[in-house]
Every structure is written in C-alpha cells, then in structure tokens.
Coordinates of C-alpha atoms and ligand atoms in Angstrom, one line a residue:
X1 CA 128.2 109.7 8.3
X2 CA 127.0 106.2 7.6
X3 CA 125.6 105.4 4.6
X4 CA 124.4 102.0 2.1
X5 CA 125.3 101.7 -1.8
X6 CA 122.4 100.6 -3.9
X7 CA 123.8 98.6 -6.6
X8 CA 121.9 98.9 -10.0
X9 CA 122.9 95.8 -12.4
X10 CA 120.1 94.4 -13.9
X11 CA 117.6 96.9 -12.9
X12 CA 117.6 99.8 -14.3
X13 CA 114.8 101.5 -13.3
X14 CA 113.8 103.9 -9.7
X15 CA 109.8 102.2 -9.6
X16 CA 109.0 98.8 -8.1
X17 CA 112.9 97.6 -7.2
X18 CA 113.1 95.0 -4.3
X19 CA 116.4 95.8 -3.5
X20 CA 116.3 100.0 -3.7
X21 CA 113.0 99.2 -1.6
X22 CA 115.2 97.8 0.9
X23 CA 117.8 100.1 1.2
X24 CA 115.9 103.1 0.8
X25 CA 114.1 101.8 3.9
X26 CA 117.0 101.0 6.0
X27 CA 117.4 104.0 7.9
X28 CA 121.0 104.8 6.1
X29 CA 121.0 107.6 3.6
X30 CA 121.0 106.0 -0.1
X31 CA 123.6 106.0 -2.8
X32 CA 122.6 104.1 -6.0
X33 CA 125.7 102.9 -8.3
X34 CA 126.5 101.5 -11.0
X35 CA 129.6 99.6 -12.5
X36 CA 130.7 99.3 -15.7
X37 CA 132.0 95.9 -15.1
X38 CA 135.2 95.9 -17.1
X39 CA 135.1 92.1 -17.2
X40 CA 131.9 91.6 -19.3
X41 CA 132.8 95.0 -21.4
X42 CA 136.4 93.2 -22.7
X43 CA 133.8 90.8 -24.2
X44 CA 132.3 92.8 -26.5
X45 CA 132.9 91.9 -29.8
X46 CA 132.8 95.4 -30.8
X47 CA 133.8 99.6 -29.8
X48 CA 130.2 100.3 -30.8
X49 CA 127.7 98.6 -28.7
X50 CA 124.2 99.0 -29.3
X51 CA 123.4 98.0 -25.2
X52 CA 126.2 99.4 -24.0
X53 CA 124.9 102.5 -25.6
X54 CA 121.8 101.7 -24.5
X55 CA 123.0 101.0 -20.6
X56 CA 124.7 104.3 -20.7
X57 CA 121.8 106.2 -21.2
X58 CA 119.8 104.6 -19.2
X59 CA 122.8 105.0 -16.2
X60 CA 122.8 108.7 -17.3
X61 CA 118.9 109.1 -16.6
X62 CA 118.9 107.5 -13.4
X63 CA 121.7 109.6 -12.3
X64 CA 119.9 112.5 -13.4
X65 CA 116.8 111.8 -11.7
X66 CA 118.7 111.0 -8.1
X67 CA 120.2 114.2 -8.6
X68 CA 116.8 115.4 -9.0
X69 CA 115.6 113.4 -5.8
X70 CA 118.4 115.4 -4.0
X71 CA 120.9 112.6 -4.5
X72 CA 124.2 111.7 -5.6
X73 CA 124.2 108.2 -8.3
X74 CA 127.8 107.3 -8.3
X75 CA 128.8 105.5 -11.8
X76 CA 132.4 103.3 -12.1
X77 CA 134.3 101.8 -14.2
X78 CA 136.2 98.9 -13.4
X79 CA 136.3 95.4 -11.9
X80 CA 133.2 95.3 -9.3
X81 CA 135.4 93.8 -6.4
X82 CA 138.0 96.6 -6.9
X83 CA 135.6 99.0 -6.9
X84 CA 133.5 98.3 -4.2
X85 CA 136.9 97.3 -2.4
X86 CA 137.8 101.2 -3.0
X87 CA 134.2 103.1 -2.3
X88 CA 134.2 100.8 1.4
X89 CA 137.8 102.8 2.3
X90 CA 136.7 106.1 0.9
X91 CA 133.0 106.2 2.5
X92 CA 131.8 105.2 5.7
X93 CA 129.5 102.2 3.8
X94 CA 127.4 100.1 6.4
X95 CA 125.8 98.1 4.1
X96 CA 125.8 97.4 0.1
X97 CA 122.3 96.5 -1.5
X98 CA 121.6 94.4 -4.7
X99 CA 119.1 92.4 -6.4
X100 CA 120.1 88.8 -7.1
X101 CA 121.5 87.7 -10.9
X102 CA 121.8 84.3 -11.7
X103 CA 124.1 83.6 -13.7
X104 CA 127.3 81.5 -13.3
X105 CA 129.9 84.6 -13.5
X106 CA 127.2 87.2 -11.5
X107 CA 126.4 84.3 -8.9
X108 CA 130.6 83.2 -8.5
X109 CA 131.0 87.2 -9.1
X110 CA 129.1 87.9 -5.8
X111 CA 130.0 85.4 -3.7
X112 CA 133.4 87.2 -4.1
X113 CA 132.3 90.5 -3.4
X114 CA 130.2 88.9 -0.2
X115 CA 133.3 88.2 1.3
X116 CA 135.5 91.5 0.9
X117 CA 132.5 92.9 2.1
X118 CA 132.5 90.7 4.9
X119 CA 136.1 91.3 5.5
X120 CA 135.3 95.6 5.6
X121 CA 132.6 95.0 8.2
X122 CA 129.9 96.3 5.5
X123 CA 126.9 93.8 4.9
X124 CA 126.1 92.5 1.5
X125 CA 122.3 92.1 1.4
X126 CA 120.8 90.5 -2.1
X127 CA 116.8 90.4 -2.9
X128 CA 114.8 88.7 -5.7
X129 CA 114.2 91.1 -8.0
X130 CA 114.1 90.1 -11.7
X131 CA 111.9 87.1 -11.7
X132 CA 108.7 86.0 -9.5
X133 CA 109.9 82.9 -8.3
X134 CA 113.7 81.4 -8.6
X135 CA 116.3 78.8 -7.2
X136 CA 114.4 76.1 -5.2
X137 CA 111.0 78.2 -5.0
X138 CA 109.3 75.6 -7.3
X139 CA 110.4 72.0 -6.9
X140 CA 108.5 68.7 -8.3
X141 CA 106.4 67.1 -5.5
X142 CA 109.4 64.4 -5.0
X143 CA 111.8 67.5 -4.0
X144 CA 113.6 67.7 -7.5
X145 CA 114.2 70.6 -10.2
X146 CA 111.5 70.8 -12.6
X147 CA 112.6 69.9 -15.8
X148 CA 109.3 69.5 -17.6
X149 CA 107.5 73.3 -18.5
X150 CA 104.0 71.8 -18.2
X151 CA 103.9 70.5 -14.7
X152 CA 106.5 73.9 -13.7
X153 CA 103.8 76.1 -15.4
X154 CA 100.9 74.5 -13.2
X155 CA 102.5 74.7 -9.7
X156 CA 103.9 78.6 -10.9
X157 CA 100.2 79.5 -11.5
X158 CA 98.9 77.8 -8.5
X159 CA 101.5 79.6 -6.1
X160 CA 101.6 83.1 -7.9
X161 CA 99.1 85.1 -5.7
X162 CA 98.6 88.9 -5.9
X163 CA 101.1 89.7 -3.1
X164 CA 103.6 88.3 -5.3
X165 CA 102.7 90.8 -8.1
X166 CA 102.5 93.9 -5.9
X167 CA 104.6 96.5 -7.1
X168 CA 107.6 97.6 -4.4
X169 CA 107.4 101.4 -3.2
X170 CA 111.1 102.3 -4.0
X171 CA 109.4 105.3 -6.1
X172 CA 107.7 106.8 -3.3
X173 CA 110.5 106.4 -1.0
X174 CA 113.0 108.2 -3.4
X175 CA 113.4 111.4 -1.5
X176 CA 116.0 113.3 -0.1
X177 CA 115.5 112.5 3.4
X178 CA 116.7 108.6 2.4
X179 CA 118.8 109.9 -0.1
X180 CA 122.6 110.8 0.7
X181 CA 124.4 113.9 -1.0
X182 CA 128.3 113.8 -2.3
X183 CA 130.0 116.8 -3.4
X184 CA 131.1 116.6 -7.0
X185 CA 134.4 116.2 -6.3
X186 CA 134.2 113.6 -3.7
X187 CA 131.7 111.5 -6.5
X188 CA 133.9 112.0 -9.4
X189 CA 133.1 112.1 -12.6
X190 CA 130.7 109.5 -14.0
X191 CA 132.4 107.4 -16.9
X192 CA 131.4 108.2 -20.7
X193 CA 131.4 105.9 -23.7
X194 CA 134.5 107.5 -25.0
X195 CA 136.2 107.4 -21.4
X196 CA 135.8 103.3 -21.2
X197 CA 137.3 103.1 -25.0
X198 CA 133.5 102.4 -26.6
X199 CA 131.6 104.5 -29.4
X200 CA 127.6 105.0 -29.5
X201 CA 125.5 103.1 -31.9
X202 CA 122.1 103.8 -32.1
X203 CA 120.0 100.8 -32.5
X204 CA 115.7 100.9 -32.3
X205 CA 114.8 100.1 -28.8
X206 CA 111.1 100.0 -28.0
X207 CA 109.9 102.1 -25.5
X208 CA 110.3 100.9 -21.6
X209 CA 106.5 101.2 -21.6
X210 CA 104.2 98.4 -21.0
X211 CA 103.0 96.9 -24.2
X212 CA 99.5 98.5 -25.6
X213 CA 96.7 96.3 -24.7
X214 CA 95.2 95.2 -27.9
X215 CA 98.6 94.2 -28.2
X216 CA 98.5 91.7 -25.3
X217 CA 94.9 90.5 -26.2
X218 CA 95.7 89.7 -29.6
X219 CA 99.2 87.6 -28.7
X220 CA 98.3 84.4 -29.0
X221 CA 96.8 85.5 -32.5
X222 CA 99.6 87.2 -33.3
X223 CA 102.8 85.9 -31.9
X224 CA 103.7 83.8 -34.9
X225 CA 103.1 86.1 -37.6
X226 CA 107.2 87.3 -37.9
X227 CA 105.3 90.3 -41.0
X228 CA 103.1 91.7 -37.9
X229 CA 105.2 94.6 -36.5
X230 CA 103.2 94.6 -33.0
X231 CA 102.5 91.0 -32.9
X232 CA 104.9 90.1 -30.0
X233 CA 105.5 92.3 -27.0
X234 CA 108.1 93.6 -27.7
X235 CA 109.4 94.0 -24.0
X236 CA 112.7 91.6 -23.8
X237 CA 115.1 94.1 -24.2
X238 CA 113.4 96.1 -21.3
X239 CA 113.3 92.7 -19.1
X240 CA 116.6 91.9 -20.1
X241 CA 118.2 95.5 -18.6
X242 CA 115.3 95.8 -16.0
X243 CA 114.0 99.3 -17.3
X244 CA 110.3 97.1 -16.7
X245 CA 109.8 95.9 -13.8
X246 CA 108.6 91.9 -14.5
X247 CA 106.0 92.3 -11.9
X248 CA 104.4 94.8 -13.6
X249 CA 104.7 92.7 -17.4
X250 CA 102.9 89.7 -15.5
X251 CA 100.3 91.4 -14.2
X252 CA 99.1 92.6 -17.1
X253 CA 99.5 89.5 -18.9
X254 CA 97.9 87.3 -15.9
X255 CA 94.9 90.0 -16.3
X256 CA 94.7 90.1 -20.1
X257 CA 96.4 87.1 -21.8
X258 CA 97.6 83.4 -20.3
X259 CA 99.7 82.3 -23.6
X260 CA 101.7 85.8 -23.0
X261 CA 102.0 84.9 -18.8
X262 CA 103.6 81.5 -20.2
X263 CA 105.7 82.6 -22.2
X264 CA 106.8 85.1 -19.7
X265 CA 107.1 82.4 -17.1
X266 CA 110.0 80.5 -19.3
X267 CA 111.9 83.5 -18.7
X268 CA 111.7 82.3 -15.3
X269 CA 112.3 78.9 -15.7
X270 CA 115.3 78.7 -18.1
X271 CA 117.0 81.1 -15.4
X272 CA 115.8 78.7 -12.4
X273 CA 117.4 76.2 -14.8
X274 CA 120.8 77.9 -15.5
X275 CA 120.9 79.0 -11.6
X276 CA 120.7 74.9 -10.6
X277 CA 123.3 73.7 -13.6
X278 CA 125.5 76.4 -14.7
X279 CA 127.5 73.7 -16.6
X280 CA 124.8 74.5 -18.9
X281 CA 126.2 77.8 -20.5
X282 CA 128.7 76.0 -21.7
X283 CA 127.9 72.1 -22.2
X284 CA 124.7 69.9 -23.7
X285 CA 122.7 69.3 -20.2
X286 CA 122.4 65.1 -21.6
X287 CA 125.5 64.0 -21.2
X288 CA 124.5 61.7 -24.4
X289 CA 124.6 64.5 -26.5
X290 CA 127.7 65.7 -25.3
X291 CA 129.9 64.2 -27.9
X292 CA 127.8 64.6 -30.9
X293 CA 130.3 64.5 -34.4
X294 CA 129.2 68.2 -35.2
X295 CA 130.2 69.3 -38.6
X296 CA 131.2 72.7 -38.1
X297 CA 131.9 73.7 -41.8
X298 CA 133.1 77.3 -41.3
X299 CA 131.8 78.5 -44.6
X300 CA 128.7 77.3 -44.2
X301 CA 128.6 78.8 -40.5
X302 CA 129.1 82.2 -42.5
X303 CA 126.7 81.5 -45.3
X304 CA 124.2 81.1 -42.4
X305 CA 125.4 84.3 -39.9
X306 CA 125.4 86.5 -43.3
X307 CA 121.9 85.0 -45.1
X308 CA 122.7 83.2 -47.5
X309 CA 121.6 79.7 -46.8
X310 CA 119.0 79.3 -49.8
X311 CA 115.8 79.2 -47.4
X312 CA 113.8 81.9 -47.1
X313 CA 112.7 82.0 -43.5
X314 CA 116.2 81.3 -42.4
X315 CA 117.9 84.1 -44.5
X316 CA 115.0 86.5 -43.2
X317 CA 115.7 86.4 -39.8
X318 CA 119.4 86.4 -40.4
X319 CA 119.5 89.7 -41.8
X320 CA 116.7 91.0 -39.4
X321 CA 119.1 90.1 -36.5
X322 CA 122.4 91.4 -38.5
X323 CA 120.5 94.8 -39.0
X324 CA 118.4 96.0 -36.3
X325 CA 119.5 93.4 -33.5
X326 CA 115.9 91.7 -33.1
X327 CA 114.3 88.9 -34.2
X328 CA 111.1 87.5 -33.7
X329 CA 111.1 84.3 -31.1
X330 CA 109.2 81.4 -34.3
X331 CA 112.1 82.7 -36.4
X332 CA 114.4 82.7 -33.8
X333 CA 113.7 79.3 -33.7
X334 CA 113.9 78.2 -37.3
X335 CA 117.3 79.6 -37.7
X336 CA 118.9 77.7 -34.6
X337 CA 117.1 74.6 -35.6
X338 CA 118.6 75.3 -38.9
X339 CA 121.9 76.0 -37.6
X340 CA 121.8 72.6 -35.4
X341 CA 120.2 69.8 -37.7
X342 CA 120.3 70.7 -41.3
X343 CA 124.1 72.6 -41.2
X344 CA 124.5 70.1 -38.3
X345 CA 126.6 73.1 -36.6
X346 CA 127.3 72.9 -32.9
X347 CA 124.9 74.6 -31.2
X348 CA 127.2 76.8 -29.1
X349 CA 128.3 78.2 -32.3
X350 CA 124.5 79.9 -32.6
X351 CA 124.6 80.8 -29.3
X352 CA 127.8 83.0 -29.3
X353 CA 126.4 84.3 -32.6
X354 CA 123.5 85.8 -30.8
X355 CA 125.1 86.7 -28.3
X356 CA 127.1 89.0 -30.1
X357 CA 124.1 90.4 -32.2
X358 CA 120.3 90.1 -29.8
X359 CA 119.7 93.5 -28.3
X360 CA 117.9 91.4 -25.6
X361 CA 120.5 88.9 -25.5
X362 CA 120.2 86.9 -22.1
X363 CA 122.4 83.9 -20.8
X364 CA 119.6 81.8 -19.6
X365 CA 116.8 82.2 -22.4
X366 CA 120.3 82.2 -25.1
X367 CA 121.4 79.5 -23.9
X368 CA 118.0 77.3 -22.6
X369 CA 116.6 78.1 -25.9
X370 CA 119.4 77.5 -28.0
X371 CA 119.8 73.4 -26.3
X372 CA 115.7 73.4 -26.6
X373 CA 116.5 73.4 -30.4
X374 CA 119.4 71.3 -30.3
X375 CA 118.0 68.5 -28.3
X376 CA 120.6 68.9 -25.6
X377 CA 119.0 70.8 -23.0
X378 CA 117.2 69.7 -19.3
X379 CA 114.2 70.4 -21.1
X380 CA 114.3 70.0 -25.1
X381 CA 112.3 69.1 -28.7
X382 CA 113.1 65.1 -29.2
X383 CA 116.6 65.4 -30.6
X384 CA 115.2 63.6 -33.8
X385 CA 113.0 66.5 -34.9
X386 CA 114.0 68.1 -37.3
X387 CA 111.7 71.3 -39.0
X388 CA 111.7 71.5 -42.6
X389 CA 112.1 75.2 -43.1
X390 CA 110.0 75.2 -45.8
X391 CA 107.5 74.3 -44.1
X392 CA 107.4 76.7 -41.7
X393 CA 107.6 79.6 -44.5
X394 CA 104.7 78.2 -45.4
X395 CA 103.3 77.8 -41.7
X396 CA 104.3 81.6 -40.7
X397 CA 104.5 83.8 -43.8
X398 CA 102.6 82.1 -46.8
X399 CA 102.8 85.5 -49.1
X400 CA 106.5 86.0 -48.1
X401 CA 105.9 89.7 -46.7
X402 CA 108.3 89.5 -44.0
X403 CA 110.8 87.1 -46.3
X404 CA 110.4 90.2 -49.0
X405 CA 111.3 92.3 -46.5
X406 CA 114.8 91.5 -45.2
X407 CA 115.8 89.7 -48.8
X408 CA 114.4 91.7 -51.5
X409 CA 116.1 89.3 -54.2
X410 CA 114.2 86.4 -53.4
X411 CA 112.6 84.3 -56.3
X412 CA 115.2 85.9 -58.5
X413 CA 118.4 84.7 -60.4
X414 CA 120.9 87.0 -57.7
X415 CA 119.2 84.3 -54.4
X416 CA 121.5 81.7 -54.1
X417 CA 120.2 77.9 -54.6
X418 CA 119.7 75.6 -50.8
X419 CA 122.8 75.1 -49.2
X420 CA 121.6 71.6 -48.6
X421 CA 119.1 69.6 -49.1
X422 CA 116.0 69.4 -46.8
X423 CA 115.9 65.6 -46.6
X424 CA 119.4 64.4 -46.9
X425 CA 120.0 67.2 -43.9
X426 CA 117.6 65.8 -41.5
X427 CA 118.9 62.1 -42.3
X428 CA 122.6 63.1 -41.7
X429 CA 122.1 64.2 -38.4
X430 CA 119.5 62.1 -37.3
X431 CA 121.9 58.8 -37.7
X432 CA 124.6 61.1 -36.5
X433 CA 123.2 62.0 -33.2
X434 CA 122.0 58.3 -33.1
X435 CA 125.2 56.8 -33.4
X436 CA 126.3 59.6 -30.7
X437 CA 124.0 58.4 -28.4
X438 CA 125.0 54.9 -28.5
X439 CA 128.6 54.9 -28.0
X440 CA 127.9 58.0 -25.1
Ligands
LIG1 C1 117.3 80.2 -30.3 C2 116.7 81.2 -29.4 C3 117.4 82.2 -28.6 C4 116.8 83.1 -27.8 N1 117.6 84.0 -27.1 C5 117.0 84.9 -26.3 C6 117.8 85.8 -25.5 O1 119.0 85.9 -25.6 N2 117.1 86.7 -24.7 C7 115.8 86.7 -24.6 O2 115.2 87.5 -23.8 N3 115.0 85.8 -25.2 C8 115.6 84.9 -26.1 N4 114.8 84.0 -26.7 C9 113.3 83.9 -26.4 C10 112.4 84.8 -27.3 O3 112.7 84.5 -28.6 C11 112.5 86.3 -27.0 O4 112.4 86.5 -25.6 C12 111.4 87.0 -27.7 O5 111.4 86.8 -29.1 C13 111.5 88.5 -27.5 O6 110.5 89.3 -28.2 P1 109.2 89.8 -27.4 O7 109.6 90.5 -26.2 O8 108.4 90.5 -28.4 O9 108.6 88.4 -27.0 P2 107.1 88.0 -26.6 O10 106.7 86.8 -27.5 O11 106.2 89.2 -26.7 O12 107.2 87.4 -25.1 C14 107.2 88.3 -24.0 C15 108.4 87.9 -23.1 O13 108.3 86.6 -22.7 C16 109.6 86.0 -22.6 N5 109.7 84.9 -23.6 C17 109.0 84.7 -24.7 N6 109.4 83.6 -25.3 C18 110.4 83.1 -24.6 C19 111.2 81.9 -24.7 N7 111.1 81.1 -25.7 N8 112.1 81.7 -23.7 C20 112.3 82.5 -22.7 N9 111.5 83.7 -22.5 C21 110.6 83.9 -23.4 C22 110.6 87.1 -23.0 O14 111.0 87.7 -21.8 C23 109.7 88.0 -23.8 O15 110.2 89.4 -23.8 C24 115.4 83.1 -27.6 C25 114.6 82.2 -28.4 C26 115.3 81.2 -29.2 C27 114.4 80.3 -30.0

C-alpha cells in the first residue's frame, strides 16, 4: 500500500502544521517521523541535554497521540539521508512531507535528501511553516534584501492579512482514515535517551501555552524589567521547537500588543537574513569588520562564561543562563555587548557559548543578534557604541533585585573588583575596530 512520511523537525506539534496539513490531505495514508539527526546530536557539548530531553518528550507525546489517532509515528536515529534512504526500500513511500528550515546545514541538508528522493521515485514536498513570510517574500522596492528592520517591519505589516494568520486544519484531519497503521514490529522500536548514548536533565520549560494576556498587554511595560518573572513571553523555547504554532503567537500579539508583533517579526527577519547569507553563521556580514585584532584572553573569556566579570548586570545574566538555561533578551544583550567591546572578545566566541547553554537557542536570532551587538551584522548597532554596563544596571534594575538574585554576594568583600575599566574598554576597541576598518 502507498503511503507519504510526514517529517516533524522543527514542529513539534499535531495543530496548525502546513506541512501535516498537506499530507494528511493528499489522499496517501499518513506516517509522521521523526529523526534524531545523529549529525547535530555529536554536537552537543554534553550526555545530558536539557532540549534533547525536552525533544524526546515531546517526540514521545506525539507518538502517543498518533497512536491514539489510530496511527503509527515512526521515531529514528541516525543520519536523515540514510534513514529516509532505508524507510523508501522498506515501505512503499509515494511522497515525503516537511516544512521548510533555513538554515545553512538544514537547507544544504535537504537539498541532499531532495535528490535521493528523487532518485527512489518518491516526491519531496517542503511548505512554509515556521515563519509568516521568508526568503524573497519581502524585498526593498529596488528588488534587494531588506537590511534595515524599520522599512522590513512596514512592508511586513502592510502585507500580513488575516489569511496569512489562519490557523492550518492538520488537527481536524488527524484521523484514522488519513492515518496509516504499522505493526510494531514492522515500526520498530522508537529510540530512547539511553539508546542514542544521552541522559535526561530536567531543565524549567514554560508551558507550550500561549502567553496569559495581561501578559501580552503589559509587554512593552514590562519587557525590560530582567526582576519581573512574566515580563517577557516567555514563548522562544516553544517557537524554537515548534510546540507553538507562530501563527497563532502573532495573532495574539497583532490583536493585543504591536511592540510584542515586532519583536516577533525579527524572528522572521534574522532567519530571512541567515536564509540569503549563510556565510553569516560563521563570518562578520561587513567584510570591514572581518579582520578586527580581537583579544581573545581566555581567562577573561571564563571570568565572563562563569560570572565573574565585576559588573553586576553582566554576572547576573551569566549565572541565570549557566543555571536554568534562560535569559532575558536586555540582558542578553548587555552580556554580548560586554563580551564584544569591553573584553573585546570575538563575537563568535559568545555565540558558541550560547549555543551550548540557551534552551531556546536558534542559529538565526544566535547568530543575527550576536553581530547586532558586535557591529558586524547586515543589520547592526554603529560598531562605535559601546554600553556602559553600569548604566544599564541602573537603566533596568535600579534596586538590584534581579542582580541579588543570581549573585547573592554582591556589594560584599567575596565580589570580585571590574575586570576592566568601563572607559579605557570602550576606548580600546573603538581605535581598534577603527584601525580595522581602515586597513580592511
Ligand atoms: C546576544 C543575543 C542572543 C540571542 N539568541 C537567541 C537565540 O538563540 N534564540 C532565540 O530565540 N532568541 C535569541 N535572542 C533573542 C531574544 O533575546 C529571545 O528571543 C528572548 O529573550 C526570548 O524570551 P521571550 O520568549 O520571553 O521573549 P519576548 O521578549 O517575549 O519576545 C517574544 C518572541 O519574539 C522573538 N524575539 C524577541 N526578541 C527578539 C530578538 N531580539 N531577535 C529575534 N527574535 C526575538 C522571540 O521569538 C521571542 O520568543 C538573542 C538575543 C541576543 C541579544
């Protein structure tokens, strides 16, 4: 019997799923999958991965509720070419289904898997799943990539109707009639933490709910207040692993807050970014800041990972990300601009850093963010600025509640003194990055 694979990657979720949409229209019986990709998991800097622990049991509910659809989820481990390469000789596959990842290794990653595909006779179908618009859909009137947020956020708004918002009825069409069923031993056994070589680690994951509404009311009240505990969304780790659908988010936020809907709509825009220059993961996007004397003191780069720089703010939302994998986006921000101008610390450094430790980590908000701060980026701060990050203690938490928080010893002999000082930091790199510039 012919049947189509639905491939889960970055949607994790049954409700509002382009691509399940799709397939579970197509006339073929469904069967959703999902593969441990063993070429991201040898990355992992450690056995015990919060989001892999996370992923897993978010896998193990979706295969439960198939099951409870009258379905059969198949789970894999492995490399996804091999894998699909194996399922296409052992079922009768017409077509494989999949919602679109942008990335440079998912997009190089699935142009690879398009052709073995091709090569079996089984279609490879992608839809647009995880943002609202993407690739070319916005380009400046003269036919070029946005690379100025203002003028990208007023043609989004303009073109973003309803019908772009609407929710996809993959829930509704979850049945057993466009469902297929595979004995158990025909489907195998689905893989377990302990079966890919991994451990659990719990980590606090907010709900997959959509954020309260006095919540989303309040955000632009809120949103730079790092003490507040609900004074952000809280919803990137959900966005990030698609167990919210981003249609949904928007909505609310188009209907109840605008600085929220912006903020969601950079999400959008650093990925559109990354999708047009993936040289980006790895490289400044100027090419004049491409050979910028970095110090790169490795002690100092440890002083900074573990919180112990001397400033407040920046120690703060060290330890906050070191201990529950989180940190709020202003502080987010004053530790990479820390990193980059006052330890004048390449920023890739940072970047792999978080990457290791953000729950919600992301390639194309890590990344777009991270040369935002350094000054390198398509779309940047001036690389002159330079935040004093005394300042923005004083800016974001003026009676050091959340600074109390995460480094009890403040103000006392056991805090160790600056690591540097504010003004002789900001005029190293400045000239630095100047002289950079000139010879580039
Ligand atoms: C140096 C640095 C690195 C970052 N790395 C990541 C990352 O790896 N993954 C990630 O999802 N976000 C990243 N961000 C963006 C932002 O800090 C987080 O999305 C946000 O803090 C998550 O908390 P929240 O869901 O409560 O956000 P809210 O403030 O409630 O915002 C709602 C949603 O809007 C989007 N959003 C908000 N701010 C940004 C932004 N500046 N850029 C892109 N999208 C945004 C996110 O999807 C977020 O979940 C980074 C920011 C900085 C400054």
């Amino acid at each position: 019997m012919k049947i189509c694979l639905f491939w889960h990657r970055r949607d994790l979720r049954i409700y509002d799923n382009a691509g399940l949409a799709a397939a579970l229209a197509s006339g073929l019986p469904v069967v959703p999958l999902f593969i441990y990709d063993q070429d991201i998991l040898d990355y992992l800097p450690d056995k015990a991965d919060a989001r892999l622990t996370y992923i897993f049991d978010e896998v193990e509910r979706l295969a439960k509720a198939t099951k409870a659809a009258g379905g059969t989820f198949l789970a894999r481990y492995g490399k996804p070419l091999e894998v699909l390469r194996a399922l296409v000789q052992e079922f009768e596959v017409a077509a494989v289904h999949t919602n679109e990842d942008y990335e440079p290794y998912a997009t190089q990653r699935d142009t690879a898997v398009g052709q073995i595909l091709q090569a079996h006779g089984v279609d490879f179908l992608l839809y647009k799943d995880q943002v609202i618009f993407a690739k070319d859909d916005i380009m400046t009137k003269s036919g070029t990539v946005p690379k100025v947020f203002g003028a990208y956020y007023k043609s989004y708004v303009a073109k973003l109707t309803d019908e772009d918002l609407h929710p996809y009825d993959s829930a509704d069409r979850f049945i057993s009639k466009n469902l297929h069923l595979i004995t158990p031993e025909k489907a195998g056994p689905r893989p377990t933490l302990a079966s890919m070589g991994f451990e659990r680690k719990e980590q606090y994951v907010p709900t997959s709910d959509l954020p309260a509404e006095d919540v989303v009311r309040n955000y632009h009240k809120t949103r730079n207040t790092p003490a507040l505990q609900n004074g952000t969304t809280r919803i990137s780790v959900q966005l990030r692993f698609g167990t919210l659908s981003v249609r949904q988010v928007m909505h609310q936020a188009k209907a109840l807050n605008p600085k929220l809907l912006a903020e969601i709509i950079w999400r959008d825009f650093f990925m559109m970014l990354l999708w047009h220059y993936p040289n980006t993961a790895t490289e400044a996007y100027d090419p004049k800041m491409r050979q910028v004397p970095y110090r790169n003191n490795e002690d100092e780069f440890l002083a900074w990972c573990e919180g112990r720089t001397g400033y407040p703010l920046v120690d703060a939302g060290m330890r906050e990300l070191n201990q529950t994998g989180y940190l709020p986006n202003r502080v987010r921000m004053t530790v990479a601009g820390f990193l980059v101008k006052h330890l004048f610390i390449d920023w890739r450094w940072g970047e792999k850093y978080f990457a290791d430790k953000l729950l919600d980590y992301e390639l194309a908000n890590n990344v777009g963010n991270w040369q935002w701060m350094a000054g390198t980026g398509a779309v940047s701060a001036p690389w002159f600025r330079v935040y004093s990050p005394e300042s923005q203690l004083a800016q974001v938490d003026p009676e050091m509640k959340y600074v109390k928080r995460w480094v009890p010893e403040v103000g006392t002999p056991a805090y160790p003194t600056p690591i540097v000082e504010h003004k002789f930091a900001r005029e190293r790199a400045v000239e630095a990055i100047r002289a950079a510039r000139i010879t580039a």
